[in-house]
CSV table of C-alpha atoms in Angstrom, one decimal:
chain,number,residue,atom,x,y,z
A,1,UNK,CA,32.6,-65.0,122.0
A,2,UNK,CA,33.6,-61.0,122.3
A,3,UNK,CA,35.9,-59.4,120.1
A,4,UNK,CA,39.0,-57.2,121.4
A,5,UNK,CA,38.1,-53.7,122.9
A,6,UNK,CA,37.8,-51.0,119.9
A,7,UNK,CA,38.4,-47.4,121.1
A,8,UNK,CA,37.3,-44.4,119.8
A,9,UNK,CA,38.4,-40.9,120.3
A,10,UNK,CA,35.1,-38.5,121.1
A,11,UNK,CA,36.1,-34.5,120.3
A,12,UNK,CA,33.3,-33.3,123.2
A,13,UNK,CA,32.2,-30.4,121.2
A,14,UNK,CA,30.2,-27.2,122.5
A,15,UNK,CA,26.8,-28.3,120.6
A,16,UNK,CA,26.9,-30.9,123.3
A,17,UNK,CA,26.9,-28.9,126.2
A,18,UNK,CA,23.6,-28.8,127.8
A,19,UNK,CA,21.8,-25.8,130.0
A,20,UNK,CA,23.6,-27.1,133.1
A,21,UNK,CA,27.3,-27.2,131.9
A,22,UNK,CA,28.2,-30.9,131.1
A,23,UNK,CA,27.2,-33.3,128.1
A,24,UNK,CA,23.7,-33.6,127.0
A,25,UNK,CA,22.7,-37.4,127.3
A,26,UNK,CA,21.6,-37.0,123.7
A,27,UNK,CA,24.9,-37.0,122.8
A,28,UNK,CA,25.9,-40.1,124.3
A,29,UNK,CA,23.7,-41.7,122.2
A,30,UNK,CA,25.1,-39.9,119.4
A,31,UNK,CA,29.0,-41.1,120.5
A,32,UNK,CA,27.9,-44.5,121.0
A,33,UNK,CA,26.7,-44.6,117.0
A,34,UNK,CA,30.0,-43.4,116.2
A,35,UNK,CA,31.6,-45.9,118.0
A,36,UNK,CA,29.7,-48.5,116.8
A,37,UNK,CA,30.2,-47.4,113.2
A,38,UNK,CA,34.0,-46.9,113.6
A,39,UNK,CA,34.3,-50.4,114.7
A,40,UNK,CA,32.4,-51.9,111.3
A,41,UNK,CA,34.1,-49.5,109.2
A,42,UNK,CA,37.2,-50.5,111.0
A,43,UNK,CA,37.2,-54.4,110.4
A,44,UNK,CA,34.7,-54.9,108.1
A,45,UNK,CA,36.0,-55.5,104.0
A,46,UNK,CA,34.9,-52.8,102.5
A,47,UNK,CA,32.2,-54.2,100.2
A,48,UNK,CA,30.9,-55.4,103.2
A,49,UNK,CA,30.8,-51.9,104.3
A,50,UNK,CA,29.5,-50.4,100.8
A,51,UNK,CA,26.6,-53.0,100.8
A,52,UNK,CA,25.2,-53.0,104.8
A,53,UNK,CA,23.8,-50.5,107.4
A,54,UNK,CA,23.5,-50.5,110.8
A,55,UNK,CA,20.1,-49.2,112.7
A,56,UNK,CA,20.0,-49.1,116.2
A,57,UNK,CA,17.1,-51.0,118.2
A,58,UNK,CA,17.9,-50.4,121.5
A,59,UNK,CA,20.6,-48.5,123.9
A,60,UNK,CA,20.4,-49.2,127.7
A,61,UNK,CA,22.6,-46.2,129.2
A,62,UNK,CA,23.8,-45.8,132.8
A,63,UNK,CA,25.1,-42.5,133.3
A,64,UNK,CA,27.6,-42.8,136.1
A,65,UNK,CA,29.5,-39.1,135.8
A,66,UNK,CA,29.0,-36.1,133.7
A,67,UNK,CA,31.3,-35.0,130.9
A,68,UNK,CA,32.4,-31.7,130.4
A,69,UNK,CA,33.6,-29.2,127.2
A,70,UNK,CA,37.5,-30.1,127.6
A,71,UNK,CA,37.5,-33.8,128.6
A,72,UNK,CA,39.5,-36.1,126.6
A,73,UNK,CA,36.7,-38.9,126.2
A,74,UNK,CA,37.1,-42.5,125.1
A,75,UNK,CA,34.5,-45.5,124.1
A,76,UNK,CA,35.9,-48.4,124.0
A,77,UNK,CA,32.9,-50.8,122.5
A,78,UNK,CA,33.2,-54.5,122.4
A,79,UNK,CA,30.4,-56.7,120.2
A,80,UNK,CA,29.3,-59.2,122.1
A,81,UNK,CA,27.8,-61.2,119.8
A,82,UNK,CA,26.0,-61.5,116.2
A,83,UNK,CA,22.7,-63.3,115.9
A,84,UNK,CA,21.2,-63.7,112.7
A,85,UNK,CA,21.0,-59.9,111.2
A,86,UNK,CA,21.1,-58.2,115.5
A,87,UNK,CA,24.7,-57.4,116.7
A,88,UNK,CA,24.8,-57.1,120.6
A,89,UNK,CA,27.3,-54.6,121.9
A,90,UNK,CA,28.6,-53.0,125.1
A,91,UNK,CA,29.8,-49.8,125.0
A,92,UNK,CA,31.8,-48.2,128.1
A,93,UNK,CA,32.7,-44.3,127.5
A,94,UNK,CA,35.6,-43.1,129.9
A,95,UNK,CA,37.7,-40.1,130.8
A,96,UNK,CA,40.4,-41.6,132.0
A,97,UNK,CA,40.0,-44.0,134.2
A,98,UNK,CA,36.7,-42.5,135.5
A,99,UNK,CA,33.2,-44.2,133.7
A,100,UNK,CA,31.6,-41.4,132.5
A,101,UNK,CA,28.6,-43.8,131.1
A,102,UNK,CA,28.0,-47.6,130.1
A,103,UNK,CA,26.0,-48.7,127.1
A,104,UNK,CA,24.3,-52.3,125.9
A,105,UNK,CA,23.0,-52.0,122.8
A,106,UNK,CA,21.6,-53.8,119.8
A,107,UNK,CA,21.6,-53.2,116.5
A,108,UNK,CA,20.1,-54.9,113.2
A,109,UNK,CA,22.2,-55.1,109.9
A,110,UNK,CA,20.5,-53.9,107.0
A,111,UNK,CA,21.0,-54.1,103.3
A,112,UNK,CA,22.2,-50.9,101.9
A,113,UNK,CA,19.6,-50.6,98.4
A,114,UNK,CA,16.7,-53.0,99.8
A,115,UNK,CA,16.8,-51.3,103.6
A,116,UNK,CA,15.9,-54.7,104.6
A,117,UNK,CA,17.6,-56.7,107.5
A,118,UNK,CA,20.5,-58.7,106.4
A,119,UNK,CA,22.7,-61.4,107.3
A,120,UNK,CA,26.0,-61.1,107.7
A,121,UNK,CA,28.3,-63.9,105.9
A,122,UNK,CA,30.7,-65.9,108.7
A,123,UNK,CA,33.6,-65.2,106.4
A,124,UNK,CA,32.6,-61.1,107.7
A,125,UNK,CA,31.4,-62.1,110.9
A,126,UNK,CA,35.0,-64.0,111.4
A,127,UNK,CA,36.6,-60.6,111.4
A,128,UNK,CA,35.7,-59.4,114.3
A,129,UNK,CA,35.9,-62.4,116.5
């Protein structure tokens, strides 16, 4: 049960650049948030939106190729699945054709005021399968 590919445009800008000329691995992490995020904001009903959070639990990267200042870079992220208040995602970030870097993460849903994990209703969690 996977949902259709979501991309999102990444601006590599020169804060990411590291001491050795290509993308700090810090900032994949930081792309693959925004990814993530994009997706939810993208599908998700607003009030949805307005009333949940998302907090990371745990990114498993492999770097494959380094990114650089002018790439044009893509992440295209796909949720795998939603289990109770976790989302399961995979995350693949590209130039091109060329993987720069491929992510599995999860993440746990969290209510907005009570910053306690949340479930998601099925008539949300329908949107994105």
């Amino acid at each position: 049960m996977t949902t259709l590919p979501h991309a999102y445009v990444i601006d590599v800008d020169p804060a990411d650049i590291d001491f050795m000329g290509h993308v700090n691995n810090a900032s994949y992490l930081k792309w693959v948030q925004e990814a993530v995020i994009s997706h939810w904001q993208k599908l998700a009903p607003a009030e949805a939106v307005a009333a949940h959070l998302w907090v990371a639990l745990r990114h498993e990267i492999t770097y494959r190729k380094p990114a650089f200042l002018d790439d044009e870079v893509i992440a295209t992220v796909i949720l795998e699945k939603v289990q109770g208040a976790r989302a399961f995602y995979d995350t693949v970030i590209r130039r091109g054709e060329e993987v720069l870097a491929e992510v599995k993460s999860s993440w746990c849903c969290i209510d907005a005021t009570t910053h306690r994990p949340a479930r998601l209703t099925r008539a949300v969690i329908d949107r994105f399968f």
